XYZ file of C-alpha atoms in Angstrom:
758
model
C 45.767 22.272 78.606
C 47.704 25.359 78.750
C 48.813 26.510 82.015
C 49.981 29.897 81.769
C 49.570 32.579 83.597
C 48.139 35.687 81.723
C 45.004 35.406 78.666
C 45.019 37.624 75.931
C 41.110 38.565 75.484
C 39.474 40.130 72.522
C 35.948 42.148 74.699
C 32.608 42.439 73.141
C 32.529 45.619 71.649
C 32.468 45.965 68.132
C 33.927 49.506 67.871
C 37.467 49.802 65.864
C 38.998 51.674 68.884
C 39.223 48.024 71.034
C 39.227 45.758 68.417
C 42.724 44.373 69.598
C 43.335 41.888 72.468
C 43.678 42.945 76.300
C 46.323 40.907 78.505
C 44.975 39.980 82.033
C 46.205 38.133 84.925
C 44.447 34.759 85.377
C 43.777 34.015 89.076
C 45.506 31.129 90.418
C 41.660 29.613 90.768
C 41.630 29.193 87.326
C 45.291 28.602 86.592
C 45.298 25.342 84.517
C 41.170 25.580 83.533
C 40.787 28.624 81.968
C 41.504 27.699 77.879
C 41.681 29.338 74.472
C 38.429 30.163 73.435
C 36.413 30.272 76.527
C 34.288 33.360 77.694
C 35.138 35.153 80.397
C 34.210 38.399 82.541
C 36.992 41.097 82.794
C 37.105 44.227 84.456
C 37.084 47.009 81.351
C 37.577 50.852 80.946
C 38.308 53.201 83.808
C 35.686 52.369 85.589
C 36.110 48.710 86.095
C 32.711 47.824 84.277
C 32.582 44.125 83.948
C 32.462 43.029 80.293
C 32.329 39.929 78.494
C 34.925 38.555 76.345
C 36.908 35.559 74.611
C 40.506 34.405 75.319
C 42.335 33.957 71.822
C 45.717 32.896 73.735
C 46.928 31.778 77.331
C 50.431 32.666 77.557
C 53.192 33.066 79.878
C 54.832 35.922 78.203
C 53.275 39.329 79.658
C 53.664 42.251 77.562
C 52.804 44.925 80.267
C 54.682 45.063 84.205
C 52.142 42.388 86.224
C 51.031 45.482 88.516
C 49.209 47.154 85.901
C 47.305 44.053 84.358
C 44.200 43.866 85.620
C 42.601 40.090 86.942
C 40.283 38.066 85.021
C 36.711 37.810 87.222
C 35.702 34.906 85.818
C 34.244 32.042 83.545
C 30.789 33.103 81.930
C 28.316 30.098 83.269
C 26.588 28.610 80.289
C 28.847 30.056 77.495
C 30.587 27.795 74.950
C 34.404 27.905 74.653
C 34.983 28.937 70.779
C 37.245 26.043 69.076
C 40.482 26.687 67.687
C 39.284 26.534 64.035
C 37.248 28.849 64.688
C 39.364 31.921 65.948
C 41.819 31.154 63.009
C 38.837 31.281 60.537
C 37.378 34.283 62.700
C 41.176 36.238 62.079
C 41.052 34.929 58.646
C 37.847 36.681 57.648
C 39.053 39.991 59.789
C 41.847 40.392 57.287
C 40.069 39.264 54.411
C 36.873 41.173 54.275
C 37.768 43.958 57.238
C 35.242 43.847 60.200
C 35.833 43.552 64.337
C 37.723 40.595 65.621
C 34.680 39.669 67.716
C 32.131 40.716 65.081
C 34.330 37.733 62.905
C 33.819 35.781 66.153
C 30.705 36.162 66.675
C 29.645 35.199 62.394
C 31.676 31.947 63.387
C 29.870 30.743 66.619
C 26.409 28.904 65.223
C 25.570 28.536 69.077
C 27.015 31.374 71.965
C 24.943 29.989 74.836
C 24.547 26.486 76.179
C 21.316 25.491 76.579
C 19.462 23.057 79.044
C 18.719 19.675 77.600
C 14.933 18.172 76.940
C 14.232 15.991 79.242
C 11.767 12.711 79.070
C 10.616 11.139 82.520
C 9.040 7.841 83.442
C 7.370 6.349 85.895
C 8.264 2.431 86.634
C 6.291 -0.326 88.895
C 8.875 -1.381 91.430
C 6.240 -3.993 92.959
C 4.551 -7.033 91.752
C 1.034 -6.313 90.385
C -0.786 -8.636 94.055
C 2.012 -5.911 96.104
C 0.509 -2.960 94.216
C -2.775 -3.937 94.720
C -2.536 -4.321 98.328
C -0.967 -0.472 98.272
C -3.919 0.577 96.188
C -5.925 -1.102 99.240
C -4.610 1.148 101.592
C -4.985 4.040 99.779
C -8.290 3.906 99.147
C -9.000 2.569 102.647
C -7.148 6.062 103.715
C -8.994 8.302 101.293
C -5.295 8.790 99.346
C -7.126 9.512 95.969
C -4.128 10.919 94.178
C -2.099 8.084 95.365
C -4.818 5.292 94.471
C -4.888 6.806 91.194
C -1.464 6.429 89.929
C -1.387 3.276 91.773
C -4.258 1.924 89.370
C -3.236 2.679 86.478
C 0.820 0.963 87.217
C -1.588 -2.436 87.959
C -2.452 -1.871 84.120
C 1.106 -0.983 82.663
C 4.162 -1.463 84.177
C 5.586 2.148 83.034
C 3.363 5.231 82.462
C 4.698 8.553 80.750
C 5.406 10.986 83.419
C 3.611 14.078 81.490
C 0.358 11.801 80.956
C 0.241 11.038 85.233
C 0.853 14.665 85.657
C -1.718 15.937 83.051
C -4.387 13.314 82.497
C -4.557 12.288 86.522
C -3.620 15.550 87.929
C -0.976 13.439 90.053
C 1.262 16.236 91.857
C 5.366 15.839 91.674
C 5.291 15.768 95.548
C 2.671 12.343 95.057
C 5.154 10.711 92.899
C 8.143 11.664 94.848
C 6.578 10.340 98.179
C 5.888 7.095 96.274
C 9.659 7.081 95.027
C 10.698 7.444 98.670
C 8.756 4.637 99.532
C 10.075 2.271 97.245
C 7.028 1.516 95.307
C 8.028 3.730 92.185
C 10.907 4.749 90.222
C 10.796 8.023 88.046
C 13.551 7.526 85.192
C 15.085 10.561 83.855
C 16.387 10.547 79.768
C 17.738 13.348 77.761
C 16.936 13.704 74.397
C 17.740 16.105 71.547
C 15.604 18.819 70.509
C 15.370 17.618 66.622
C 14.123 20.340 63.674
C 13.586 17.427 61.287
C 10.285 15.816 61.822
C 10.359 13.185 58.472
C 8.774 9.830 58.456
C 10.067 8.396 55.275
C 11.069 4.974 54.027
C 14.862 4.475 53.774
C 16.137 4.553 49.812
C 19.091 3.173 48.340
C 21.046 5.326 45.727
C 20.285 5.376 42.196
C 22.763 4.224 39.990
C 25.161 6.683 38.467
C 25.757 7.491 34.664
C 29.107 7.393 33.509
C 29.490 11.090 33.785
C 28.325 11.214 37.323
C 30.472 8.077 38.441
C 33.522 9.649 37.127
C 33.088 12.800 39.197
C 32.586 10.836 42.215
C 35.438 8.341 41.492
C 37.831 11.032 40.814
C 36.936 12.971 43.790
C 37.267 10.107 46.287
C 40.544 8.757 44.668
C 41.842 12.144 44.928
C 40.765 12.280 48.787
C 42.272 9.268 49.465
C 45.544 10.000 47.626
C 45.681 12.982 50.291
C 44.932 15.588 47.164
C 42.704 18.317 48.648
C 40.867 20.376 45.857
C 38.131 22.660 44.732
C 35.743 20.798 42.511
C 33.836 22.766 40.791
C 30.288 20.504 38.852
C 28.886 22.537 35.995
C 25.473 20.535 35.226
C 23.137 21.345 33.167
C 19.494 21.698 34.924
C 18.149 18.141 35.905
C 21.117 16.297 34.890
C 21.835 14.853 38.671
C 24.280 16.891 40.634
C 22.025 16.280 44.050
C 22.877 12.541 43.123
C 26.430 13.159 42.864
C 26.680 14.480 46.090
C 24.603 12.314 47.835
C 27.215 9.435 46.478
C 30.183 11.651 47.588
C 28.868 11.625 50.969
C 28.032 8.203 50.769
C 32.119 7.597 50.002
C 32.722 10.403 53.186
C 30.538 8.733 55.501
C 32.091 5.196 54.716
C 35.635 6.665 55.627
C 34.365 8.199 58.996
C 34.359 11.898 57.332
C 31.458 14.453 58.166
C 29.935 16.515 55.787
C 28.573 20.099 55.261
C 25.847 20.690 52.342
C 25.077 24.434 51.927
C 22.142 25.318 49.747
C 21.285 29.080 48.894
C 17.692 29.394 50.439
C 15.740 28.087 53.317
C 12.688 27.489 50.861
C 15.028 24.713 49.130
C 15.506 22.719 52.428
C 12.500 20.805 52.973
C 12.951 19.165 49.107
C 16.697 18.725 50.101
C 16.361 17.433 53.579
C 13.789 15.010 52.095
C 16.106 13.254 49.436
C 19.257 13.042 52.393
C 16.866 11.711 54.668
C 16.200 9.101 52.190
C 19.652 8.261 51.947
C 21.139 8.610 55.453
C 18.418 8.513 57.876
C 18.172 10.728 60.851
C 22.747 10.856 60.710
C 20.921 14.265 58.537
C 20.049 17.716 60.177
C 19.772 21.018 59.367
C 20.850 24.136 60.540
C 19.196 27.600 59.915
C 17.560 30.826 60.881
C 13.899 29.309 61.616
C 15.618 26.883 64.503
C 14.906 27.574 68.076
C 18.398 28.369 70.040
C 17.961 25.056 72.052
C 17.272 23.310 68.483
C 20.587 25.024 67.300
C 22.694 24.016 70.288
C 21.322 20.365 69.959
C 22.477 20.275 66.232
C 25.690 21.650 67.209
C 26.261 18.895 70.129
C 24.983 16.213 67.944
C 27.658 17.094 65.500
C 30.814 17.370 68.082
C 30.001 14.100 69.496
C 29.751 12.417 65.845
C 25.660 11.668 65.821
C 25.698 13.390 62.558
C 27.107 12.875 59.106
C 25.362 15.755 57.327
C 24.044 19.082 58.498
C 22.223 21.261 55.630
C 21.267 24.772 55.412
C 22.348 28.336 54.027
C 25.601 30.122 54.391
C 25.326 30.391 58.248
C 25.614 26.134 58.448
C 29.277 26.357 57.488
C 30.056 27.243 61.163
C 28.349 23.801 62.338
C 31.323 22.230 64.945
C 32.482 19.062 62.714
C 35.359 17.228 64.490
C 35.847 15.382 61.055
C 35.158 17.491 58.387
C 35.438 15.504 55.063
C 33.820 17.739 52.392
C 31.458 20.625 52.103
C 29.079 20.953 48.740
C 27.867 24.125 47.720
C 24.707 23.689 45.586
C 23.642 26.729 43.168
C 27.168 28.081 44.308
C 25.807 31.256 42.101
C 23.478 32.199 44.467
C 24.316 35.901 45.782
C 22.487 34.686 49.149
C 25.970 33.163 49.720
C 27.559 36.825 50.080
C 26.722 38.382 53.575
C 25.624 41.643 54.171
C 26.472 42.747 57.635
C 30.218 43.122 58.843
C 31.944 40.911 57.860
C 30.737 40.632 54.584
C 32.484 37.484 54.046
C 31.569 34.786 51.170
C 30.636 31.620 51.600
C 32.543 29.473 48.814
C 35.819 31.535 49.434
C 35.345 31.015 53.375
C 34.326 27.400 52.633
C 37.830 27.238 50.907
C 39.586 28.406 53.956
C 37.566 26.386 55.977
C 38.755 23.417 54.008
C 42.055 24.078 54.098
C 41.768 24.489 57.970
C 40.156 20.985 58.435
C 41.650 18.771 55.482
C 38.650 18.800 53.711
C 38.055 19.413 49.883
C 35.284 21.811 48.321
C 32.486 21.005 46.110
C 30.775 23.581 43.972
C 27.901 22.930 41.865
C 25.464 25.043 39.491
C 23.664 24.887 36.203
C 25.079 28.488 35.739
C 28.283 28.711 37.243
C 29.094 32.100 39.211
C 31.884 33.616 36.679
C 34.259 34.135 39.527
C 33.768 30.139 40.443
C 34.089 29.384 36.101
C 36.854 31.652 35.689
C 38.871 30.381 38.316
C 38.079 26.793 36.809
C 39.188 28.492 33.680
C 42.407 29.395 35.266
C 43.009 25.781 36.447
C 42.416 27.195 40.538
C 39.496 24.611 40.363
C 38.753 21.439 38.769
C 36.005 21.570 36.346
C 33.692 18.789 35.802
C 30.810 18.870 33.330
C 27.495 16.668 33.241
C 25.659 17.035 29.822
C 22.670 14.814 29.701
C 20.334 14.349 32.031
C 20.196 10.886 34.176
C 16.002 10.283 32.741
C 16.802 10.654 29.105
C 14.741 13.652 28.784
C 15.682 16.680 27.028
C 15.637 20.129 28.288
C 12.098 22.470 27.919
C 11.400 23.967 24.595
C 11.953 28.054 25.209
C 10.331 30.606 23.395
C 11.074 34.262 23.235
C 8.184 36.662 23.308
C 8.322 40.356 22.719
C 6.242 42.618 24.840
C 6.891 45.800 22.567
C 5.439 43.588 19.737
C 2.351 43.223 22.343
C 2.022 46.383 22.999
C 1.630 47.220 19.356
C -1.038 44.815 18.630
C -3.126 45.959 21.711
C -2.122 43.787 24.440
C -1.091 45.874 27.717
C -2.035 42.690 29.968
C 1.175 41.235 32.149
C 0.261 37.684 30.776
C 0.943 37.553 26.341
C -1.238 36.117 24.287
C 0.417 32.743 23.609
C 1.074 32.395 27.722
C -2.805 32.635 27.805
C -3.547 30.112 25.453
C -0.719 27.382 26.640
C -2.191 28.083 30.178
C -5.399 26.904 29.099
C -4.043 23.882 27.488
C -2.076 22.863 30.689
C -5.424 23.770 33.007
C -7.756 21.011 30.611
C -4.994 18.714 30.716
C -4.453 19.029 34.483
C -1.084 20.181 34.234
C 0.646 22.323 36.053
C 2.350 25.856 35.595
C 4.688 28.109 37.427
C 5.064 32.204 36.624
C 8.194 33.668 38.105
C 8.206 37.312 38.217
C 11.393 38.468 38.112
C 11.905 41.867 40.093
C 14.667 42.419 40.880
C 15.891 45.861 40.372
C 11.818 46.432 40.679
C 10.937 49.866 39.977
C 14.531 51.052 40.323
C 15.013 52.023 36.268
C 13.556 53.691 33.806
C 12.819 51.837 30.518
C 10.257 52.256 27.352
C 7.607 50.206 26.958
C 7.459 50.883 22.734
C 11.088 50.295 21.760
C 12.989 48.327 24.934
C 14.982 51.175 25.437
C 16.729 51.509 28.984
C 17.887 55.030 30.653
C 21.895 54.520 30.669
C 25.111 56.304 32.437
C 27.367 57.164 29.794
C 30.179 56.686 31.569
C 29.596 52.802 33.268
C 27.049 51.442 31.164
C 24.533 50.210 33.741
C 21.308 51.676 34.195
C 20.498 54.678 35.799
C 18.405 54.566 38.858
C 14.876 56.430 39.319
C 15.199 58.567 42.378
C 12.436 61.220 43.819
C 11.940 64.542 42.012
C 12.631 62.968 38.616
C 16.250 62.315 39.181
C 18.524 59.261 37.587
C 21.485 58.852 38.957
C 24.219 56.074 38.619
C 25.557 54.445 41.277
C 29.096 53.990 40.695
C 30.645 57.299 39.180
C 27.770 59.379 40.512
C 26.560 61.126 37.035
C 23.061 62.808 37.114
C 20.267 63.525 35.013
C 16.706 64.600 34.834
C 14.357 61.587 33.868
C 12.958 62.670 30.067
C 9.095 63.036 29.545
C 9.030 61.024 26.691
C 11.785 58.192 25.050
C 14.937 59.853 23.708
C 15.219 56.577 21.156
C 11.725 56.293 19.469
C 9.971 59.838 21.508
C 7.321 57.387 22.871
C 5.363 58.421 25.847
C 5.295 55.068 27.610
C 9.283 55.456 29.398
C 8.645 54.641 33.189
C 9.294 52.057 35.995
C 7.296 48.307 35.810
C 5.008 48.239 38.870
C 3.521 44.824 39.224
C 3.394 42.286 42.054
C 2.754 38.521 42.956
C 0.035 39.606 44.260
C -1.738 41.171 41.275
C -0.924 38.580 39.479
C -2.545 35.723 41.629
C -5.633 37.879 41.497
C -5.512 38.529 37.108
C -5.395 34.594 37.373
C -8.568 33.876 39.513
C -10.417 36.793 37.039
C -9.000 35.300 34.037
C -9.224 31.754 34.566
C -12.527 30.342 36.251
C -11.896 27.884 39.076
C -8.115 28.033 38.758
C -5.875 27.073 41.722
C -3.124 29.399 42.463
C -0.925 29.146 45.488
C 1.489 32.382 45.767
C 5.301 32.165 47.047
C 6.921 35.500 48.043
C 8.032 37.106 51.233
C 4.377 37.747 52.272
C 3.491 34.284 52.144
C 6.502 32.502 53.443
C 6.996 34.872 57.071
C 5.690 32.469 59.429
C 7.741 28.655 60.236
C 7.143 25.946 57.742
C 5.644 27.976 55.664
C 8.217 27.665 52.958
C 7.455 23.421 53.082
C 3.611 23.953 53.596
C 3.405 25.554 49.981
C 5.702 23.466 48.414
C 4.274 20.251 49.716
C 0.561 21.648 48.677
C 2.139 22.209 45.089
C 3.665 19.054 45.140
C 0.439 16.997 46.047
C -1.091 18.301 43.162
C -3.307 21.015 45.377
C -2.838 24.119 42.896
C -2.783 24.590 38.984
C -0.209 27.356 39.183
C 2.432 28.338 41.058
C 3.127 32.278 41.074
C 6.188 33.696 43.004
C 9.536 35.535 42.830
C 13.166 34.326 42.617
C 12.451 31.842 45.801
C 10.562 29.244 43.128
C 13.065 28.587 40.711
C 15.867 27.492 42.425
C 16.431 23.939 42.774
C 12.694 22.483 42.803
C 11.798 19.214 41.417
C 8.325 19.300 39.999
C 7.795 16.206 37.524
C 4.212 17.692 36.886
C 4.963 21.341 35.644
C 5.052 21.412 31.925
C 4.860 25.152 31.738
C 6.947 28.198 33.145
C 6.127 31.158 32.031
C 8.993 34.447 32.866
C 7.191 37.346 33.304
C 8.806 40.935 32.593
C 12.423 38.652 32.000
C 14.455 42.067 31.601
C 13.549 43.782 35.240
C 16.983 42.177 36.405
C 18.936 43.140 33.656
C 18.473 46.484 34.186
C 19.254 46.610 37.274
C 21.996 49.069 38.595
C 24.803 46.821 38.930
C 27.368 45.294 36.663
C 26.130 41.439 37.354
C 23.282 42.265 35.893
C 23.607 40.281 32.631
C 24.659 37.496 34.913
C 21.622 37.408 37.251
C 19.389 37.660 34.253
C 20.746 34.679 32.948
C 20.935 32.751 35.729
C 17.480 33.114 36.623
C 16.277 32.912 33.243
C 18.480 29.296 33.161
C 17.287 28.149 36.758
C 13.449 29.121 35.326
C 13.414 27.456 32.476
C 14.749 24.160 33.772
C 11.767 23.810 36.327
C 9.412 22.922 33.247
C 9.899 18.919 31.776
C 11.334 17.186 34.373
C 8.886 14.851 34.699
C 8.128 11.819 31.570
C 6.036 14.485 29.793
C 7.795 17.843 27.411
C 7.996 20.830 28.962
C 7.561 24.770 27.230
C 8.915 27.829 28.737
C 8.214 31.621 27.835
C 10.478 34.450 28.549
C 8.140 37.458 28.145
C 10.995 40.353 27.686
C 11.549 44.081 26.101
C 15.107 43.303 25.252
C 14.798 39.960 22.991
C 18.072 40.640 21.404
C 20.037 40.513 24.625
C 22.516 37.710 24.978
C 21.673 37.088 28.047
C 17.873 36.362 26.989
C 19.122 34.890 23.961
C 21.687 32.619 25.646
C 19.712 31.490 28.473
C 16.566 30.519 25.764
C 19.421 27.853 24.057
C 20.634 27.427 27.760
C 24.153 27.766 26.100
C 26.401 28.525 29.662
C 29.657 28.548 27.993
C 28.440 31.597 24.904
C 27.258 33.517 27.764
C 30.605 33.375 29.552
C 32.459 34.206 26.772
C 30.403 36.847 26.058
C 30.525 38.325 29.432
C 33.807 37.753 30.950
C 34.908 40.205 28.007
C 32.640 42.733 29.231
C 33.991 42.270 33.125
C 37.791 42.657 31.332
C 36.539 45.898 29.014
C 35.071 47.613 32.094
C 37.180 46.736 34.748
C 35.419 44.539 36.904
C 35.393 41.019 39.035
C 36.571 38.786 38.394
C 39.118 40.036 35.941
C 39.547 43.001 38.219
C 38.894 42.773 41.945
C 36.832 45.610 43.244
C 36.712 46.844 46.634
C 33.974 48.998 48.058
C 34.477 51.332 51.306
C 31.152 52.692 52.611
C 31.243 55.518 54.843
C 27.815 56.649 57.173
C 27.491 59.614 59.102
C 24.669 61.026 60.924
C 25.620 64.672 59.325
C 25.827 64.903 55.503
C 28.742 67.276 54.836
C 30.668 65.691 58.136
C 30.488 62.823 56.069
C 30.885 63.469 52.417
C 34.045 65.732 54.000
C 35.601 62.650 55.998
C 34.976 60.509 52.617
C 37.299 63.421 50.593
C 39.959 63.224 53.151
C 40.123 58.856 53.002
C 40.563 59.143 49.421
C 43.166 61.874 49.855
C 45.374 59.720 52.368
C 44.983 56.793 50.047
C 46.318 58.465 47.387
C 49.561 59.918 49.853
C 50.033 56.108 50.864
C 49.704 54.013 48.098
C 52.615 54.518 45.363
C 50.880 51.937 43.085
C 47.730 54.278 42.157
C 47.103 54.898 38.390
C 48.102 57.545 36.916
C 45.034 58.508 36.104
C 42.131 57.062 38.184
C 39.238 57.100 35.385
C 36.615 54.341 35.893
C 37.154 53.617 32.001
C 41.096 52.833 32.506
C 41.462 50.240 34.561
C 45.140 49.081 35.058
C 45.417 44.934 35.207
C 49.099 45.472 36.190
C 48.535 45.713 40.181
C 47.893 49.138 39.909
C 45.030 50.738 42.140
C 42.155 52.905 40.782
C 39.844 55.128 42.666
C 36.573 56.097 41.864
C 34.506 58.614 44.026
C 33.719 59.054 46.890
C 29.991 59.416 45.857
C 26.241 59.262 47.353
C 25.667 55.549 47.878
C 22.543 54.139 45.897
C 20.379 54.451 49.014
C 22.301 58.010 50.321
C 20.281 58.067 53.831
C 18.549 56.004 55.816
C 17.587 56.545 59.546
C 18.654 59.626 58.544
C 22.242 58.258 58.749
C 24.135 59.639 55.604
C 26.106 57.266 53.255
C 29.005 57.364 50.933
C 30.986 54.870 48.584
C 34.304 54.702 47.381
C 35.304 52.022 44.834
C 38.873 50.691 44.781
C 40.193 48.631 41.417
C 42.839 46.185 40.909
C 44.134 42.934 39.666
C 45.501 41.922 42.809
C 43.365 41.526 45.583
C 46.232 42.199 48.080
C 46.395 45.692 46.941
C 43.167 45.925 48.243
C 43.492 44.801 51.224
C 46.292 47.108 52.225
C 44.267 50.058 51.139
C 41.331 48.556 54.010
C 44.556 48.460 56.184
C 45.503 51.679 55.697
C 41.895 53.036 56.304
C 41.509 50.700 59.155
C 44.568 52.804 60.919
C 43.141 55.951 59.645
C 40.262 55.535 60.966
C 41.560 54.559 64.317
C 43.825 57.418 64.815
C 41.300 60.081 63.475
C 39.355 59.037 66.649
C 35.856 59.647 64.968
C 32.899 58.431 66.828
C 30.079 59.095 64.721
C 31.418 58.254 61.239
C 31.859 54.411 60.448
C 33.701 52.259 57.793
C 32.600 49.204 56.183
C 33.983 46.745 53.185
C 32.909 44.766 50.521
C 35.323 42.881 48.427
C 34.167 41.796 44.937
C 30.572 43.332 46.284
C 27.506 41.120 45.091
C 24.433 43.517 45.773
C 24.311 47.456 45.350
C 25.233 48.699 48.769
């Protein structure tokens, strides 16, 4: 324990001006008690108002004359201390992604306040039955009805649940305390954990791994035993048994007395994933996600710290559960964009897990049927070790995939969202009592304009991304600011059918009910999954055969395993392809490949229909053949030519202001200041000329994709460089400038290698 006299404290205020430590004296009564990570109250500012803060260092070295230092007021009761590794992780996040230290600290704290434990009480009889009968008779004689009721029950049962006595017998706590003080009963109290997992399943042994799977398990565990800590990428086709490999690896880690974190991209996947892990490892598995109460979150962290949990499952925030003996982090479906935070700090779970694994001496395992280009690129460069799973353990084949040209359907008079072949196959599946899934690819919904006759999409002439539809008939590029008017007719074929796509899951559900008599439909989207446990209920109902068709958006195609699903229909497959984002091709390939992988996972063969207006695009063709390598080669070439991640790193600087003109001027000043201070800027900062030698290319400032939110104006500057460190230097320069500028109304946010449009 550090016996220092001074504490360096970060104040709980998210503002750039106070984003530094402040030194305070530690009072005598707290010396030897106050530790790094503790939450304290300190006087702050001119008025010495009490503020909360976190101790990041206890030291004997003072930075200022002692008479100028204020004194720590006290430790915040019921607060939880921040562990040293969490402080290091927060500092790394602040430096790597740009944010205030307090925002980073709050991010890495899964719980911030201690909760009172849940308590079970029971009443135990201390007398013999004969003695109790005598006391009961005395209570009857004295008309002590409440005492008599309790004693009568205790004659029958030696132990009674406290709550049952209070509720059923309506006996007051005063009566029970009186009986206890007389030595007639004993009230026993037992703390118990709030458990968010309510499963009653039989334990199962692991399945025998095939050669490919066993090779991965043996290699990873052998490396671990030899002290090698690596990042591994498992690229396995859908249904190739990646989860079984994770289970086997975790079993090996548990035998080595290590704990494991399993990250999944969606809360919707929790139920099915948890079921498989619970069958294998029992109640030493738990979950951590946003649906848990504060008490449930606190209890899972306590169980983790005490070594009472071996595995925690959840989305990216589960990464911060405080395991003292962490041995492995698994990130399933590592390509998913939900692993990137959309609030400051805009961290990515993959990179953060890599840093945390290094701190804890753990290994990192990434898995996906469609790896992100970043992960696969690093595997090709040797930073990650690549494993491949090319076959399904059950021996089943991948579903057969057909591409339906919706332009042809329109020419032949079919204006329904269901192609004729999809309607035929739906009828066939209904007659065979087999299930189907209909996936509406809504990413980029109505954000772009395309021709329904020929598939032409309005694109930026400078950036090769689709133009976004804005009010007033404007079309804007969100990367370089190019703007034009929306045409009335298609520039390619002259058709009047040029507009945004408008259809939703609810409309599809209604069309199914009206078109197919007696059909049972379940819908899974943002509207139907708002309540707690709604994901689990919908998935369990579909798995139990209570519906013929499951209709939904992206959440239905990710990781679910339904053996009776033999048909998957992808409606308007190219919506995500036309999103105004350089990742649109990658996202389309991933979504379609994942959707195709939902069919034919049981004994019966599966069939997939991809409906599209762009049947010749390489993303759609490669997803139909489930050829990741072919897609990667084409896409990485495009990224290199266009100067996009992972070949070139990119940082987005978002400037927000309540005043449009002032925000635009402020953004312009930032660009000029970067140019003055960065000698490594490319000679010609042109979006089409990206230097690969480490020089920096600047683009902007331009209006953000959504130029105003809640009357706050938003402007973007993009910086590109092949060297990530150059971008963090720019971040540091901009942060210093913002602090010195003293602006209270203009704010700055940074996003490195953006995953979503800002």
